[in-house]
Short mmCIF file of C-alpha atoms in Angstrom, two decimals:
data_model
loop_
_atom_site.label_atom_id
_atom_site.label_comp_id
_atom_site.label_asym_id
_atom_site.label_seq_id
_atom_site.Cartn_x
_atom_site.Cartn_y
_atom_site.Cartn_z
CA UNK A 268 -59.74 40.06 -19.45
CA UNK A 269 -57.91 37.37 -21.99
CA UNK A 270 -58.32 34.38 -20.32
CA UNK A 271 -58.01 30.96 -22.31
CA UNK A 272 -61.03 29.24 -22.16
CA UNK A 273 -59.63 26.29 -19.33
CA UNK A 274 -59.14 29.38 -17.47
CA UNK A 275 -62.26 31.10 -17.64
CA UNK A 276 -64.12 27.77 -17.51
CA UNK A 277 -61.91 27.00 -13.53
CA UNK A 278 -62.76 30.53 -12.84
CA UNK A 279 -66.44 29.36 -12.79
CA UNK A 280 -66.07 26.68 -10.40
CA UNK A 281 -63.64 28.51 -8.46
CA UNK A 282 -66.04 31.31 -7.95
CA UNK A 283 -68.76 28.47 -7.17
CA UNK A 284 -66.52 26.86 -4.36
CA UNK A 285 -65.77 30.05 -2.54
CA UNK A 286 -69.70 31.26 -2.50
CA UNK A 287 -70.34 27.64 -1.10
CA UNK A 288 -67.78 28.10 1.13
CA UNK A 289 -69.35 31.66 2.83
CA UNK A 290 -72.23 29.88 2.89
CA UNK A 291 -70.69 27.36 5.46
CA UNK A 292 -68.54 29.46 7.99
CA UNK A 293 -70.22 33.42 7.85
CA UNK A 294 -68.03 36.84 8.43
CA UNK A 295 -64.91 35.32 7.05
CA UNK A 296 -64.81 36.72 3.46
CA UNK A 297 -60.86 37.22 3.80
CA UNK A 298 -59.50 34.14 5.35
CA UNK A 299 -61.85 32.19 2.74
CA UNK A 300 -60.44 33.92 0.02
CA UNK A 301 -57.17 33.12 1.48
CA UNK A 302 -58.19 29.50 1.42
CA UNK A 303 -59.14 29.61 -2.06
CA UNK A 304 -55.87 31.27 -3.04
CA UNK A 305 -53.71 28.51 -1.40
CA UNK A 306 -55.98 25.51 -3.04
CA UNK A 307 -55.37 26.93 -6.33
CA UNK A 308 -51.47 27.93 -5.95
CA UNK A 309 -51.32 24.36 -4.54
CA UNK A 310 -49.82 25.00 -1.52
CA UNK A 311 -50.10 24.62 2.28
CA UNK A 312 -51.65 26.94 5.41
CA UNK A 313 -51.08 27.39 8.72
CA UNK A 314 -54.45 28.63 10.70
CA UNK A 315 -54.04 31.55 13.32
CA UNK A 316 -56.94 32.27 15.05
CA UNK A 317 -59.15 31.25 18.79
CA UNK A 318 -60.75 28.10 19.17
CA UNK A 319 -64.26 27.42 18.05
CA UNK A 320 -63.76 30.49 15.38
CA UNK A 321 -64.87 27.22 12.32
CA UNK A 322 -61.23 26.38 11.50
CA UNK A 323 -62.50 22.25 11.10
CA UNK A 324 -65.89 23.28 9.79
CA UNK A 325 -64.38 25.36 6.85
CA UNK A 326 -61.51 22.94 6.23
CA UNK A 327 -64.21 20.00 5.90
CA UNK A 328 -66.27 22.47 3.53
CA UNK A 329 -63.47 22.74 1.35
CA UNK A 330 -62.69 18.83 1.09
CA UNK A 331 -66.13 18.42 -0.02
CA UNK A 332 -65.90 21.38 -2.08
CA UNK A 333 -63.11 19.49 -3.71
CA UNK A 334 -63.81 16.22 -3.44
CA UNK A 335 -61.40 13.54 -2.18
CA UNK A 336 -60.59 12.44 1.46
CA UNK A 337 -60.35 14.57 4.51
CA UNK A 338 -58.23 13.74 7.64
CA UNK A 339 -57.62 15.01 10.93
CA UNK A 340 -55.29 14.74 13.90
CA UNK A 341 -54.69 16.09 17.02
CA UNK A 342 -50.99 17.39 18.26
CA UNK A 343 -50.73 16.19 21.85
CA UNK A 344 -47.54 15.61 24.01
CA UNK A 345 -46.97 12.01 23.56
CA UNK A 346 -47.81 11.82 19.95
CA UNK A 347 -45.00 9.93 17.91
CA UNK A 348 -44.01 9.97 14.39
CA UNK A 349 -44.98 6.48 14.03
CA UNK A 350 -48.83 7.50 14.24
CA UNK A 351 -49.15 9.32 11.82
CA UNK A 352 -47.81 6.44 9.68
CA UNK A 353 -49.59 3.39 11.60
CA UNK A 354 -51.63 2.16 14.42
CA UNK A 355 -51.55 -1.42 16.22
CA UNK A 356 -54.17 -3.40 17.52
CA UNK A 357 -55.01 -6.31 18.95
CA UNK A 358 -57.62 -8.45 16.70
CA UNK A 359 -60.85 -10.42 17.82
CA UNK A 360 -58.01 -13.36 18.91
CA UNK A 361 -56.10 -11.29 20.81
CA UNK A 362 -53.15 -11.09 18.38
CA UNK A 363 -51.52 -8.06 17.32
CA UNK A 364 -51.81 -6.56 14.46
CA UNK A 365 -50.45 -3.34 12.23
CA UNK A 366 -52.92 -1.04 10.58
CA UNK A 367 -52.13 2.05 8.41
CA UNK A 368 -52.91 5.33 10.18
CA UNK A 369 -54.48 9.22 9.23
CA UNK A 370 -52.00 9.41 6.49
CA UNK A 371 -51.61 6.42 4.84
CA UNK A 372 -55.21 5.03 5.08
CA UNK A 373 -56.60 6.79 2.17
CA UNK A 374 -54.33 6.60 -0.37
CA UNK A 375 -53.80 9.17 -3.28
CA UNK A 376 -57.31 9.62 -2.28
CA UNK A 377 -56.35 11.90 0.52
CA UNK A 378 -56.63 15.63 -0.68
CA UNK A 379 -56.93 17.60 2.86
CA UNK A 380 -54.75 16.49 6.31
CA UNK A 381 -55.61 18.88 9.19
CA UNK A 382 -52.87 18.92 11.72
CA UNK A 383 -54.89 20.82 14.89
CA UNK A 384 -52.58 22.00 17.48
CA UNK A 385 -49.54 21.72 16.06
CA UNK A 386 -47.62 22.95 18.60
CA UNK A 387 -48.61 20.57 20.92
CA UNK A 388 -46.83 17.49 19.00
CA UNK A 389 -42.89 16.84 19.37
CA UNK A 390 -40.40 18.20 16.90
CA UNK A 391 -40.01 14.75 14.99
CA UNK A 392 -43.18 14.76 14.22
CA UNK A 393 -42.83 18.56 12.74
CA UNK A 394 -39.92 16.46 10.89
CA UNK A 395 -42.19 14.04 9.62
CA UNK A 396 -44.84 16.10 8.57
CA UNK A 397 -42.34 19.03 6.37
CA UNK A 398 -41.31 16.00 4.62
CA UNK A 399 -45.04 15.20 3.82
CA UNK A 400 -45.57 18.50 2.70
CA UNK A 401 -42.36 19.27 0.92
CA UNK A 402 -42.27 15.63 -1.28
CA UNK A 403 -46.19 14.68 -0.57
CA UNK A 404 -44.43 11.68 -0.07
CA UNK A 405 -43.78 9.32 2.57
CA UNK A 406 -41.87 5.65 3.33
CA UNK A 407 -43.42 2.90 5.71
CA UNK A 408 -43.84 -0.64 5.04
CA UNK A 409 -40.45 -0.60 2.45
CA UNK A 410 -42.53 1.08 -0.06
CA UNK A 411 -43.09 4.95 -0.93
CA UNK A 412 -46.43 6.02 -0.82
CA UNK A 413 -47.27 9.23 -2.46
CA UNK A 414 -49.90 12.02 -2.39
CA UNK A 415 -49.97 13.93 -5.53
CA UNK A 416 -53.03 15.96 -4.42
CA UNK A 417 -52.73 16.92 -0.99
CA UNK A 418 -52.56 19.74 1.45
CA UNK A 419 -51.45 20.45 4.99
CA UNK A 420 -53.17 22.61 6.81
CA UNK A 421 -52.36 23.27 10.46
CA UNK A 422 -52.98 25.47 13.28
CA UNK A 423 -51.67 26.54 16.67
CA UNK A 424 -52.83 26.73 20.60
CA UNK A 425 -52.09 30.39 20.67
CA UNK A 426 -53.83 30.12 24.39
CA UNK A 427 -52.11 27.81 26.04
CA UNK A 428 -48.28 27.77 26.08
CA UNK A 429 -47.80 24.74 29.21
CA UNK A 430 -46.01 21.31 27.04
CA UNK A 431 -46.18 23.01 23.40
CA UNK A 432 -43.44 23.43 20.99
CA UNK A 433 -43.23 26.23 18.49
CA UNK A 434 -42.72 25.70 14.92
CA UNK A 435 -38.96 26.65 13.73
CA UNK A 436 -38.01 29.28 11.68
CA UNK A 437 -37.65 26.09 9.11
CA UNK A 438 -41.11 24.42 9.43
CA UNK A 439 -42.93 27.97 9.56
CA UNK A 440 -41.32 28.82 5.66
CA UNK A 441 -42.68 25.41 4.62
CA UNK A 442 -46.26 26.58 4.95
CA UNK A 443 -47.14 29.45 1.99
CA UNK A 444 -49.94 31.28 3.51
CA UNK A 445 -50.52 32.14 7.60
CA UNK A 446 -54.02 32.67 8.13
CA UNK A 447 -55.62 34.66 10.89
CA UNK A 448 -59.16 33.57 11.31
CA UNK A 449 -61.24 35.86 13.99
CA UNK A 450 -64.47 35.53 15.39
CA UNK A 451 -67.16 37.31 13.14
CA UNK A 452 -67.53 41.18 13.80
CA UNK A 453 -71.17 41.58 11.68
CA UNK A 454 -73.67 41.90 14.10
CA UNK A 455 -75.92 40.17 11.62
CA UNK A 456 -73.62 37.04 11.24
CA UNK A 457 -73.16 36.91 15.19
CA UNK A 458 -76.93 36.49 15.41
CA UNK A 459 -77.29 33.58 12.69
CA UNK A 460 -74.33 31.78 14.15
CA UNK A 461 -75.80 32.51 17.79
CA UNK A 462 -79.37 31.39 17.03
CA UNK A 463 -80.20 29.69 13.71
CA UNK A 464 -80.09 26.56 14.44
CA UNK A 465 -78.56 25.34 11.04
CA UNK A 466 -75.42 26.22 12.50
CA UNK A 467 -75.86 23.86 15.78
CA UNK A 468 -74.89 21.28 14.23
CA UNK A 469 -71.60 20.56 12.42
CA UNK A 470 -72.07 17.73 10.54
CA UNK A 471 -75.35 18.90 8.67
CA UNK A 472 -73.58 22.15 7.95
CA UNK A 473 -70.92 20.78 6.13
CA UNK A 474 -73.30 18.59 4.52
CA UNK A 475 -75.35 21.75 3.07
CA UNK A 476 -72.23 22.77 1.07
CA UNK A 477 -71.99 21.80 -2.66
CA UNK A 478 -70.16 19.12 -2.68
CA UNK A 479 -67.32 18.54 -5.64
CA UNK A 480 -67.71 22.05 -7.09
CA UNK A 481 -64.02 21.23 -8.12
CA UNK A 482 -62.16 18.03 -8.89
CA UNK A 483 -59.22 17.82 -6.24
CA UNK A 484 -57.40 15.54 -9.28
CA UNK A 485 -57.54 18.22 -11.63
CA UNK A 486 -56.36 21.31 -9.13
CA UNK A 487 -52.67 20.52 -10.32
CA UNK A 488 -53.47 20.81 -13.71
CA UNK A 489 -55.62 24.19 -13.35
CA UNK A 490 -53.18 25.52 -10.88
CA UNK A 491 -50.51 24.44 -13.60
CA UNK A 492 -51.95 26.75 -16.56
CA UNK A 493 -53.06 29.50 -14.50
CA UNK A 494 -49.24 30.23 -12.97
CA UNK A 495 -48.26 30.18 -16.78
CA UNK A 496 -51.42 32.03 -18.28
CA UNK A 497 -51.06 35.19 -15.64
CA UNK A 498 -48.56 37.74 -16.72
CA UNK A 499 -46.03 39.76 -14.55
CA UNK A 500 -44.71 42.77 -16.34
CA UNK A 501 -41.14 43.58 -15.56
CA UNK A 502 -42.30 46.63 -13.69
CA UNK A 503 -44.13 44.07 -11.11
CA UNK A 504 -41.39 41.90 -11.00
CA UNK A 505 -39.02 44.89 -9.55
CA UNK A 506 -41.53 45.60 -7.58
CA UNK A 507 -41.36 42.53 -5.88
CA UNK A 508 -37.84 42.39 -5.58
CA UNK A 509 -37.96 45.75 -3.67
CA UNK A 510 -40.19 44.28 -1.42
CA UNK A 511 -37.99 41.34 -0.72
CA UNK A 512 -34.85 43.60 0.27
CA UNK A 513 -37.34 45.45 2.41
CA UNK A 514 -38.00 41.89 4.03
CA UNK A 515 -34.65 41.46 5.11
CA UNK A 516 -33.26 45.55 5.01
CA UNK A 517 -35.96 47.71 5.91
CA UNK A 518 -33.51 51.05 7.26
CA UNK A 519 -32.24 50.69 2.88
CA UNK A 520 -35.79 51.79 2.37
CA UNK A 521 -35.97 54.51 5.13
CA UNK A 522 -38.29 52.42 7.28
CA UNK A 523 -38.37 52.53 10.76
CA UNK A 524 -40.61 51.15 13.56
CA UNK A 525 -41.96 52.40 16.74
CA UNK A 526 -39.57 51.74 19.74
CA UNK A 527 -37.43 49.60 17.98
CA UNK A 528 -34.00 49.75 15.57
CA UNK A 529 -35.39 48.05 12.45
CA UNK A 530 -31.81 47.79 11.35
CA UNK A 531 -31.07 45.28 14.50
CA UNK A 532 -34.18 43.91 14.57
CA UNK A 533 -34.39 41.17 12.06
CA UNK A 534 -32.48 38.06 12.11
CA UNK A 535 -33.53 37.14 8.38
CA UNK A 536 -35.84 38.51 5.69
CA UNK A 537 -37.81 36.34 3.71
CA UNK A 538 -36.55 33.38 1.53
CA UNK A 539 -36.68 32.73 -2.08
CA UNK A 540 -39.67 30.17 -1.39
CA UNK A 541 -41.51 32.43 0.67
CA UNK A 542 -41.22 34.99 -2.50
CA UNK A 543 -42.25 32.64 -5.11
CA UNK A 544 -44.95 31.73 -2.85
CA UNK A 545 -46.15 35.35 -2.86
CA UNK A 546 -45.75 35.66 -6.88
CA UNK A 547 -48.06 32.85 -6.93
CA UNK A 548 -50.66 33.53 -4.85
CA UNK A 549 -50.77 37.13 -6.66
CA UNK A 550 -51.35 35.31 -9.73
CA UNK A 551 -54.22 33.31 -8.13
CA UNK A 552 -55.83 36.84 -7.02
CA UNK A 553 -55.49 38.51 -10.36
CA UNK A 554 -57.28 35.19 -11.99
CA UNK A 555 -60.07 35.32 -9.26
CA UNK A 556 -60.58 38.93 -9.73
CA UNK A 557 -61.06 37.94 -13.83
CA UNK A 558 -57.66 39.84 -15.16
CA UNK A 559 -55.04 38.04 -16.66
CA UNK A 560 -51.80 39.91 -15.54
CA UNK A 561 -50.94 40.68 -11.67
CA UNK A 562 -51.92 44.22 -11.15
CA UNK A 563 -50.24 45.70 -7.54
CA UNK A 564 -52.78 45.22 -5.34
CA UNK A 565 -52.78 41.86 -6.03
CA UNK A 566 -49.30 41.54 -4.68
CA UNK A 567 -50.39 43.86 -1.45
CA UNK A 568 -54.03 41.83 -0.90
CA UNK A 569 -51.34 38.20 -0.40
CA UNK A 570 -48.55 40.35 0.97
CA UNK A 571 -49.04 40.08 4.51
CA UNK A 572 -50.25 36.13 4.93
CA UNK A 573 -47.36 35.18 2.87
CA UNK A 574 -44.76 37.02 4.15
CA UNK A 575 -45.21 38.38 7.89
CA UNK A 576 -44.73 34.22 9.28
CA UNK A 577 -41.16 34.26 7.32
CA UNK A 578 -39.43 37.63 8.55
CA UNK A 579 -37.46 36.14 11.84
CA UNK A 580 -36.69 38.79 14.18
CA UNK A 581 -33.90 38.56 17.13
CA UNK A 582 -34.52 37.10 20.42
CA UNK A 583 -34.65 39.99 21.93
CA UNK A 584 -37.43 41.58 19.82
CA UNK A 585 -39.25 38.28 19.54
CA UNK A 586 -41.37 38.25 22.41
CA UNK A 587 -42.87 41.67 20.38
CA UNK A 588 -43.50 39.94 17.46
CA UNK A 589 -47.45 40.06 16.95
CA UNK A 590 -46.68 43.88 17.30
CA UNK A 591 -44.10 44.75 15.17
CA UNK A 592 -44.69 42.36 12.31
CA UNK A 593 -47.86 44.21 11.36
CA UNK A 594 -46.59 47.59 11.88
CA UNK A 595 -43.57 46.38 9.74
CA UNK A 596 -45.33 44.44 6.87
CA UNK A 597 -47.71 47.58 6.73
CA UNK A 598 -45.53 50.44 6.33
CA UNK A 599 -43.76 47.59 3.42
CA UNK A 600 -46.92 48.10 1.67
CA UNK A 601 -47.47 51.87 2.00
CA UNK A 602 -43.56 53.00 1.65
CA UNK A 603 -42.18 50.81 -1.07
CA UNK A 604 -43.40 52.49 -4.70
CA UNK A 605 -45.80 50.46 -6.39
CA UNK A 606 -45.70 50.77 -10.47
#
């Protein structure tokens, strides 16, 4: 390890932030990691996973763990574009008045926005929000307000299907990590989570996490040096490529799934984003694991989460996807030579 000294000092607090972060939600070693890798490649996550698995908990652990604001909404039917931008009101006098709403309120102060149930709200607002998280940006009140240090994280209803919409092939590439998060499997963590009573209570959990183990200000800076001071030979780099015309060409690379034609099976492979998402987030894990160039399994450990949620498969395979994404995504990993 070669790291410049910035570098090895973020590593520190990184390391730091992710400890106080197990400490918060237990049995989720992976998706945390995950977490860590997307607030350090600077980019935004959609949540997979059951409800009351810790999805808020851990996403209010990490705004503390980062310091700046936190805010929440909830997808429902009749939610409009319009409040996410402002509320109105009627005063003490009874006459009306216009407020800023969840994204506006806080400024360039606001460093986490967690959309919950995304598939609940109405495809403008999806429309809304990828403009959010593609120019941090937004205009209301003829002026531009901007968030320089914020991230989107979202997740899905994948329970109930009555009045929700699911995210387009478009909004789904906007978001550079998909995390599954599962109910612990430890029978040691089931039993703290089950009966210590520190984890009763929400609010006091959260509160027991360090609390600005990073500075959310200076994330774009770190994240900055770190995609420029982690090297990718030129071995990697083919390596990748091969793994993006796998993506979209799987039967070129002699891969075939069970029960299905692979070569009629996907509509599009992943995009160039999606890719350059992946090349950062490897970087992230070769930093976090104290190297300074991206070794292989760095590329396989982000593969998956950054990948699998952008290969779009026909209609008529679609209703199959949570099996045959996995099966292809692994047999990427195991059949595509690694240098």
């Amino acid at each position: 390890m070669n790291l410049d000294t910035p570098l090895a000092d973020g590593l520190e607090r990184a390391k730091r932030f992710e400890q106080g972060l197990q400490q918060v939600v237990l049995g989720q070693e992976r998706p945390i990691r995950l977490l860590t890798l997307a607030v350090f490649a600077r980019g935004h996550a959609l949540l997979e996973g059951s409800v009351g698995v810790g999805k808020t908990t851990l996403l209010r652990a990490v705004a503390r763990g980062i310091g700046g604001d936190y805010e929440r909404i909830e997808g429902t039917i009749d939610l409009m574009p319009n409040d996410l931008v402002y509320y109105t009101y009627l005063d003490e006098q009874g006459r009306p008045g216009v407020a800023p709403g969840p994204l506006l309120k806080h400024g360039e102060q606001l460093s986490i926005f967690f959309f919950n149930e995304i598939n609940r709200a109405r495809p403008q607002v999806h429309s809304l929000l990828l403009r959010v998280m593609a120019e941090r940006s937004v205009s209301a009140f003829n002026r531009e307000y901007r968030f320089p240090y914020l991230q989107v994280f979202a997740d899905r209803n994948r329970v109930e299907k009555e009045e929700t919409f699911e995210l387009p092939a478009a909004a789904r590439d906007r978001f550079m990590l998909e995390i599954a998060i599962e109910p612990p499997a430890d029978p040691a963590h089931i039993d703290q989570i089950l009966f210590d009573p520190r984890f009763y209570d929400p609010d006091r959990l959260v509160a027991s996490a360090p609390a600005d183990t990073l500075s959310f200000r200076e994330l774009n800076g770190i994240a900055e040096a770190l995609q420029g001071g982690i090297h990718v030979s030129a071995r990697l780099r083919a390596y990748v490529q091969d793994l993006w015309r796998a993506t979209r060409r799987p039967e070129d690379f002699g891969i075939a799934l069970h029960e299905a034609d692979s070569g009629d099976m996907i509509e599009a492979g992943s995009s160039p984003r999606g890719m350059s998402y992946l090349v950062r987030l490897a970087r992230v894990q070769a930093w976090l694991s104290g190297r300074d160039r991206v070794e292989p399994e760095d590329v396989q450990y982000v593969f998956a989460p950054a990948v699998g949620h952008r290969i779009f498969l026909k209609p008529v395979y679609e209703y199959r996807r949570a099996e045959l994404i996995p099966e292809l995504v692994g047999k990427l990993i195991r059949r595509i030579a690694a240098p």
